[in-house]
Tab-separated table of C-alpha atoms in Angstrom:
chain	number	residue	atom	x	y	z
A	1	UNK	CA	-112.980	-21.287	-229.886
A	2	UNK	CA	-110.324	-22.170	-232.316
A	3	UNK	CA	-107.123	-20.106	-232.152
A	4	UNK	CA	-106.450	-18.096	-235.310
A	5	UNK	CA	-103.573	-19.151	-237.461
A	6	UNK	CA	-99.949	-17.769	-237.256
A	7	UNK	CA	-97.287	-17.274	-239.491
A	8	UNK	CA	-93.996	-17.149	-238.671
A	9	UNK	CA	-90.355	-17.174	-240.975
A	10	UNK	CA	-87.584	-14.965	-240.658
A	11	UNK	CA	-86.193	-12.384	-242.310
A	12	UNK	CA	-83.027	-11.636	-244.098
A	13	UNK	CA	-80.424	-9.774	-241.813
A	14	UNK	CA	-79.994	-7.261	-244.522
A	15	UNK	CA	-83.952	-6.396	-244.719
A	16	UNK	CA	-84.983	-3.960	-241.705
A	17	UNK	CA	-88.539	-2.928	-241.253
A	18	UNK	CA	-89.703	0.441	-242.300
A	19	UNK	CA	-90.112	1.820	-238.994
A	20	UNK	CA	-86.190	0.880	-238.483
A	21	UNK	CA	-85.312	2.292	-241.828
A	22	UNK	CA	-87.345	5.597	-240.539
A	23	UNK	CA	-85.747	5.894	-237.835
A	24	UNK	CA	-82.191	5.466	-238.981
A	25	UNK	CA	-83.035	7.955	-241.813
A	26	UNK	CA	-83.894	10.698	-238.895
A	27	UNK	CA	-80.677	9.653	-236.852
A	28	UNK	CA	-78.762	9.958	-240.165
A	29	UNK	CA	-80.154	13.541	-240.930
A	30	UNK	CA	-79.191	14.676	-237.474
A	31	UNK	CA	-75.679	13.292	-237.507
A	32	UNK	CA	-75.254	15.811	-240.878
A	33	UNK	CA	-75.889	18.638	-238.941
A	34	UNK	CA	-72.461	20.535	-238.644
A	35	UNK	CA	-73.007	21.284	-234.997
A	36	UNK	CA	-73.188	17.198	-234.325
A	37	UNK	CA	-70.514	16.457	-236.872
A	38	UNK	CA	-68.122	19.047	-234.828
A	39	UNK	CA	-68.876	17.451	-231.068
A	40	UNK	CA	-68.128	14.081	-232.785
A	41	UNK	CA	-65.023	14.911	-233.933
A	42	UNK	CA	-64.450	16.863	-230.307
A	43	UNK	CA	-64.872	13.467	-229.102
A	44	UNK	CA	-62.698	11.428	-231.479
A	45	UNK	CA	-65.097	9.812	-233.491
A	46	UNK	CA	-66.608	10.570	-237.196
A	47	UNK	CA	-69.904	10.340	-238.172
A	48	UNK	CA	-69.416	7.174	-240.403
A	49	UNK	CA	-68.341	5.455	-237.114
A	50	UNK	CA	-71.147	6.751	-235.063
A	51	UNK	CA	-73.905	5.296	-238.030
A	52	UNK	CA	-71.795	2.121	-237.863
A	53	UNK	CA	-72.310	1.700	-234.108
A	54	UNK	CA	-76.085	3.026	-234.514
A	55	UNK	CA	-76.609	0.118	-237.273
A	56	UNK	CA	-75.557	-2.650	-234.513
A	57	UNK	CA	-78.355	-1.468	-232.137
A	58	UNK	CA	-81.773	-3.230	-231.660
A	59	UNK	CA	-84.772	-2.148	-233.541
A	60	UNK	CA	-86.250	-0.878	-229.718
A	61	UNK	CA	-82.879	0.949	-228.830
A	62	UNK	CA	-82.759	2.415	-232.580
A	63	UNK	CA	-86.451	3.905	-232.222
A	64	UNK	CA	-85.727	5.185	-228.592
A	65	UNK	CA	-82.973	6.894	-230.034
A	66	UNK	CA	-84.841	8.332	-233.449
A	67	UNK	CA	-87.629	9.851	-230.676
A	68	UNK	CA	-85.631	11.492	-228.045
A	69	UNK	CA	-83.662	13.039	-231.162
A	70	UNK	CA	-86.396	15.555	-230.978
A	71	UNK	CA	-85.863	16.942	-227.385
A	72	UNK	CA	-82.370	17.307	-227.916
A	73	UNK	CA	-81.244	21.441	-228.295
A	74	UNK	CA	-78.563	22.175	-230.199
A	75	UNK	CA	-76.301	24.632	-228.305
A	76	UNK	CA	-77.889	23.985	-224.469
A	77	UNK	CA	-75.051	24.871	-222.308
A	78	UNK	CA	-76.706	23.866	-218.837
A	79	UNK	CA	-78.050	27.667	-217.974
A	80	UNK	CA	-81.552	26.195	-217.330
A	81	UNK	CA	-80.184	23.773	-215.038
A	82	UNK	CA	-78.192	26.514	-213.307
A	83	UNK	CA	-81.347	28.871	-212.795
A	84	UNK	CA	-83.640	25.633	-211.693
A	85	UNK	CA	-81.227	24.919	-209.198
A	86	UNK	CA	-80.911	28.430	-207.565
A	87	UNK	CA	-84.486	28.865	-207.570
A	88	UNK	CA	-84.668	25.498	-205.931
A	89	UNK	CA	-82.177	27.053	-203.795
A	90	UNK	CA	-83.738	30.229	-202.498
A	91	UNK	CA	-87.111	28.205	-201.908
A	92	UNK	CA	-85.197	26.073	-199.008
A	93	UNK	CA	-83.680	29.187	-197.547
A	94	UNK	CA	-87.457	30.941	-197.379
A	95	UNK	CA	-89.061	27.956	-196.048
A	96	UNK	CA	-86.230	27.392	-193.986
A	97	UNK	CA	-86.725	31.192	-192.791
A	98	UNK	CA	-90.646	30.598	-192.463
A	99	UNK	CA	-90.236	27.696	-189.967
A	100	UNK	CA	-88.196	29.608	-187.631
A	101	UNK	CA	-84.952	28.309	-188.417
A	102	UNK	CA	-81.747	30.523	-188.688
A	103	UNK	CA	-80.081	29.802	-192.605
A	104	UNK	CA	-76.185	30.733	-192.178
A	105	UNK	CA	-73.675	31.669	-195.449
A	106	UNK	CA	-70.008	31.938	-194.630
């Protein structure tokens, strides 16, 4: 039971894996979309900036970012949220109701 021999040496700051590189190249297409380039500039900061401070994240926090790109809607103004939470809403009042207990609006 011998171990099997490792290698180890680093690697020049300026070479990223490919998987990094991916994932950069996906954050970079999305930040070309107009509809991200306009809420970046509603928020004070360009897209060259926003790459910048994308470059200085981890290889982890890079790929976290590069897959939850994908669930992301353009547009979503919260109306799901609104209709989840009245629906969550009305279910309290008719269990509330069920059980015998009086629901109230003033």
């Amino acid at each position: 039971t011998v171990p099997a021999q490792g290698w180890a040496m680093f690697i020049p700051a300026n070479q990223a894996s490919p998987a990094r590189q991916a994932d950069l190249g996906a954050i970079q297409k999305t930040l070309e979309s107009a509809v991200v380039k306009q809420r970046l500039m509603d928020i004070g900061l360009s897209p060259e900036e926003a790459l910048t401070n994308i470059n200085r994240l981890s290889d982890e926090q890079t790929h976290t970012l590069a897959a939850n790109l994908d669930s992301l809607q353009a547009g979503a103004d919260g109306v799901g949220a609104v209709v989840f939470l009245l629906l969550v809403a009305i279910i309290v009042v008719v269990v509330l109701e069920a059980m015998g207990h009086r629901v109230i609006f003033r």
